[in-house]
Short mmCIF file of C-alpha atoms and ligand atoms in Angstrom, two decimals:
data_model
loop_
_atom_site.label_atom_id
_atom_site.label_comp_id
_atom_site.label_asym_id
_atom_site.label_seq_id
_atom_site.Cartn_x
_atom_site.Cartn_y
_atom_site.Cartn_z
CA MET A 1 139.87 8.26 136.49
CA LEU A 2 141.27 11.73 136.73
CA VAL A 3 142.42 13.03 133.34
CA VAL A 4 144.95 15.85 132.91
CA HIS A 5 144.54 17.74 129.63
CA HIS A 6 148.20 18.48 129.22
CA LEU A 7 149.76 20.95 126.83
CA ASN A 8 153.45 20.43 126.08
CA ASN A 9 155.86 22.85 127.71
CA SER A 10 153.27 24.51 129.92
CA ARG A 11 151.92 25.23 133.37
CA SER A 12 150.15 21.92 133.39
CA GLN A 13 153.45 20.23 134.22
CA ARG A 14 152.69 21.36 137.79
CA VAL A 15 149.54 19.27 137.92
CA LEU A 16 151.39 16.12 136.84
CA TRP A 17 153.97 16.83 139.53
CA LEU A 18 151.29 17.28 142.21
CA LEU A 19 149.66 13.98 141.25
CA GLU A 20 153.00 12.23 141.39
CA GLU A 21 153.72 13.73 144.84
CA LEU A 22 150.39 12.38 146.07
CA GLY A 23 150.74 9.03 144.31
CA ILE A 24 147.36 9.32 142.61
CA GLU A 25 146.58 7.41 139.43
CA TYR A 26 145.78 9.59 136.46
CA GLU A 27 145.64 9.65 132.68
CA ILE A 28 147.19 12.27 130.45
CA LYS A 29 145.55 13.53 127.28
CA TYR A 30 148.30 15.24 125.30
CA TYR A 31 147.88 18.45 123.28
CA GLU A 32 150.57 20.13 121.16
CA ARG A 33 151.14 23.87 120.87
CA ASP A 34 151.04 25.42 117.40
CA ALA A 35 154.72 25.90 116.48
CA GLN A 36 154.11 29.44 115.15
CA THR A 37 151.61 30.94 117.56
CA MET A 38 152.40 28.75 120.56
CA LEU A 39 148.65 28.54 121.17
CA ALA A 40 146.86 25.36 122.22
CA PRO A 41 144.91 23.40 119.58
CA GLN A 42 141.20 24.14 119.12
CA GLU A 43 140.20 20.72 120.46
CA LEU A 44 141.12 21.85 123.97
CA ARG A 45 138.11 24.20 123.78
CA GLN A 46 135.90 21.16 123.77
CA VAL A 47 137.10 20.48 127.32
CA HIS A 48 136.87 24.10 128.54
CA PRO A 49 135.74 27.17 126.54
CA LEU A 50 139.03 29.03 127.05
CA GLY A 51 141.07 26.16 125.63
CA LYS A 52 143.92 26.72 128.09
CA SER A 53 145.97 24.17 129.92
CA PRO A 54 145.91 22.84 132.56
CA VAL A 55 142.38 21.51 132.70
CA ILE A 56 141.41 18.36 134.47
CA THR A 57 138.34 16.19 134.19
CA ASP A 58 137.36 13.90 137.02
CA GLY A 59 134.20 11.98 136.11
CA HIS A 60 131.61 14.64 135.33
CA ILE A 61 133.68 17.42 136.97
CA THR A 62 135.87 19.78 134.93
CA VAL A 63 138.31 22.12 136.68
CA ALA A 64 140.44 24.79 135.00
CA GLU A 65 142.98 27.26 136.47
CA SER A 66 146.06 25.69 137.97
CA GLY A 67 145.44 27.16 141.45
CA ALA A 68 141.88 25.84 141.51
CA ILE A 69 143.08 22.46 140.23
CA ILE A 70 145.68 22.20 142.98
CA GLU A 71 143.06 23.11 145.58
CA TYR A 72 140.64 20.56 144.16
CA ILE A 73 143.15 17.70 144.05
CA VAL A 74 144.66 18.42 147.46
CA ASN A 75 141.23 18.78 149.09
CA ARG A 76 139.69 15.76 147.41
CA TYR A 77 142.60 13.32 147.30
CA GLY A 78 145.29 14.65 149.61
CA ASN A 79 144.06 13.24 152.93
CA GLY A 80 145.66 16.21 154.67
CA ARG A 81 148.91 16.01 152.71
CA LEU A 82 150.52 19.03 151.02
CA ILE A 83 148.27 21.50 152.85
CA PRO A 84 148.82 23.11 156.27
CA ALA A 85 146.23 22.58 159.00
CA PRO A 86 143.22 24.95 158.97
CA ASP A 87 143.35 28.15 161.03
CA THR A 88 147.14 28.26 161.20
CA PRO A 89 149.45 31.01 159.94
CA GLU A 90 150.88 28.43 157.53
CA ARG A 91 147.44 27.83 156.00
CA LEU A 92 147.04 31.54 155.31
CA ARG A 93 150.49 31.65 153.69
CA TYR A 94 149.54 28.59 151.61
CA THR A 95 146.42 30.36 150.34
CA TYR A 96 148.36 33.56 149.67
CA TRP A 97 151.07 31.94 147.53
CA LEU A 98 148.56 29.72 145.77
CA HIS A 99 146.82 32.88 144.50
CA TYR A 100 149.89 35.08 144.17
CA ALA A 101 151.61 32.81 141.62
CA GLU A 102 149.09 33.39 138.83
CA GLY A 103 147.43 36.56 140.17
CA SER A 104 150.65 38.59 140.53
CA ALA A 105 153.93 36.81 139.83
CA MET A 106 153.08 35.68 136.30
CA LEU A 107 151.81 39.04 135.03
CA PRO A 108 155.10 40.87 134.42
CA LEU A 109 156.59 37.66 133.00
CA LEU A 110 153.74 37.43 130.54
CA PHE A 111 154.16 41.08 129.49
CA ASN A 112 157.87 40.38 129.07
CA LEU A 113 157.18 37.37 126.86
CA VAL A 114 154.61 39.16 124.70
CA LEU A 115 156.60 42.38 124.24
CA GLY A 116 159.71 40.36 123.41
CA ARG A 117 157.84 38.27 120.88
CA PHE A 118 156.51 41.37 119.12
CA GLY A 119 159.95 42.97 118.92
CA LEU A 120 159.29 45.43 121.76
CA GLY A 121 162.03 44.20 124.08
CA ASP A 122 163.66 47.66 124.04
CA SER A 123 160.41 49.63 124.26
CA ASP A 124 159.45 52.25 126.87
CA ALA A 125 156.76 49.88 128.09
CA MET A 126 159.45 47.36 128.87
CA SER A 127 161.86 49.72 130.62
CA ALA A 128 159.26 51.86 132.40
CA PHE A 129 156.85 49.16 133.49
CA VAL A 130 157.69 45.53 132.84
CA ALA A 131 161.34 45.42 133.95
CA PRO A 132 160.70 47.37 137.22
CA GLN A 133 157.71 45.12 137.99
CA ILE A 134 159.80 41.99 137.46
CA LYS A 135 162.43 43.42 139.79
CA LEU A 136 159.84 44.40 142.40
CA HIS A 137 158.14 41.01 142.47
CA TYR A 138 161.19 38.78 142.29
CA ASP A 139 163.14 40.77 144.88
CA TYR A 140 160.08 40.45 147.11
CA ILE A 141 159.84 36.69 146.55
CA GLU A 142 163.55 36.30 147.23
CA SER A 143 163.26 38.15 150.54
CA GLU A 144 160.18 36.14 151.58
CA MET A 145 162.05 32.92 150.91
CA HIS A 146 164.49 33.74 153.69
CA LYS A 147 161.68 33.22 156.20
CA SER A 148 161.25 29.46 155.89
CA GLU A 149 162.26 26.37 153.99
CA TRP A 150 159.13 26.36 151.82
CA PHE A 151 156.55 28.98 150.86
CA ALA A 152 153.96 28.15 153.52
CA GLY A 153 156.46 27.26 156.25
CA GLU A 154 158.78 24.36 157.02
CA GLU A 155 156.70 21.78 155.14
CA PHE A 156 156.49 21.31 151.38
CA THR A 157 152.93 22.05 150.14
CA GLY A 158 150.85 22.62 147.04
CA ALA A 159 151.84 26.29 147.24
CA ASP A 160 155.41 25.33 146.36
CA ILE A 161 154.14 23.46 143.32
CA GLN A 162 152.05 26.45 142.26
CA MET A 163 154.97 28.89 142.74
CA SER A 164 157.35 26.64 140.81
CA PHE A 165 156.31 27.83 137.34
CA PRO A 166 157.03 31.57 137.73
CA LEU A 167 160.29 30.75 139.50
CA GLU A 168 161.36 28.31 136.80
CA VAL A 169 160.59 30.91 134.14
CA VAL A 170 162.69 33.52 135.96
CA ALA A 171 165.50 31.06 136.69
CA ALA A 172 165.75 30.26 132.97
CA ASN A 173 167.45 33.67 132.65
CA PRO A 174 170.79 33.37 134.50
CA LYS A 175 170.93 37.16 134.99
CA GLU A 176 167.72 37.09 137.00
CA ILE A 177 169.06 34.65 139.56
CA GLU A 178 172.64 35.75 139.90
CA ASN A 179 171.65 37.86 142.93
CA ARG A 180 168.70 35.76 143.99
CA PRO A 181 170.23 32.67 145.60
CA LYS A 182 167.02 31.56 147.32
CA ILE A 183 165.11 31.35 144.05
CA LYS A 184 168.01 29.50 142.41
CA GLU A 185 168.24 27.05 145.28
CA PHE A 186 164.46 26.49 145.35
CA VAL A 187 164.42 25.58 141.67
CA GLU A 188 167.36 23.20 142.09
CA ARG A 189 165.69 21.61 145.11
CA ILE A 190 162.37 20.95 143.39
CA HIS A 191 164.08 19.55 140.30
CA ALA A 192 165.79 16.98 142.51
CA ARG A 193 162.49 15.60 143.86
CA PRO A 194 161.71 12.08 142.60
CA ALA A 195 158.05 12.99 141.98
CA TYR A 196 159.12 15.98 139.88
CA LYS A 197 161.31 13.71 137.76
CA ARG A 198 158.53 11.14 137.33
CA ALA A 199 156.16 13.90 136.19
CA LEU A 200 158.71 15.05 133.63
CA GLU A 201 159.01 11.57 132.21
CA ARG A 202 155.26 11.37 131.75
CA GLY A 203 154.70 14.94 130.58
CA GLY A 204 157.20 15.18 127.73
CA GLN A 205 158.72 18.43 126.51
CA TYR A 206 159.19 21.00 129.28
CA ASP A 207 161.89 23.60 128.73
CA PHE A 208 162.14 24.86 132.31
CA ALA A 209 163.35 21.67 133.95
CA SER A 210 167.07 22.37 133.80
N1 LIG B 1 146.13 31.22 134.86
C1 LIG B 1 145.96 30.04 134.06
C2 LIG B 1 146.77 30.19 132.79
C3 LIG B 1 146.49 29.12 131.77
C4 LIG B 1 147.33 29.35 130.51
O1 LIG B 1 147.41 30.47 129.96
N2 LIG B 1 147.97 28.29 130.05
C5 LIG B 1 148.81 28.38 128.87
C6 LIG B 1 149.92 27.35 128.99
S1 LIG B 1 151.18 27.78 130.10
C7 LIG B 1 148.03 28.01 127.62
O2 LIG B 1 147.13 27.20 127.68
N3 LIG B 1 148.45 28.58 126.49
C8 LIG B 1 147.94 28.22 125.21
C9 LIG B 1 146.87 29.14 124.72
O3 LIG B 1 146.64 30.21 125.33
O4 LIG B 1 146.25 28.81 123.71
C10 LIG B 1 146.37 28.82 134.87
O5 LIG B 1 147.18 28.97 135.79
O6 LIG B 1 145.86 27.72 134.64
#
């Protein structure tokens, strides 16, 4: 049985959602963030040395990194669902957004979170680097979203699930989406999906679902 090592209020909500979209049976092992540091408990390091979530175990296989997990699940259990056909422009877009979400889109958001938490929300680093990078990336995403219904094309895919987390984080700040209607609409659309709602019921606390 596939097991999702799930940290509350985290990126691993995406993995639950993917499994619900595909209708695959799975178990959840729940982990709670430390209320002060927000870090995962040490026991998660017994599953993977970095102790980050999501991690999945599937028999003797352990997979970390949400993009790699989505690839693994879609390739192994998807039967062609949630992934565009090989050698198509849509497949290339799928791969691009699958990597872009964690490789690029999350970085300025993470800087923003860390600087804010350490009282550096008004620092030069924030105004000279972080804020312009957030603007650059999220204006870019907004403009790309005018091209098609979903990230890889007209069909919903695993790339939409992977892109959901950075967009939910951005959409949590009303100022960030007041001039980005495509991002706002995307987040509303995914939240309305039955599989998304089922994943929320199973996953527990997740602050970016409204
Ligand atoms: N790029 C990784 C990021 C994993 C990550 O940093 N997860 C966070 C949760 S959103 C985490 O485990 N934080 C707790 C910690 O660092 O101890 C992925 O997409 O899986």
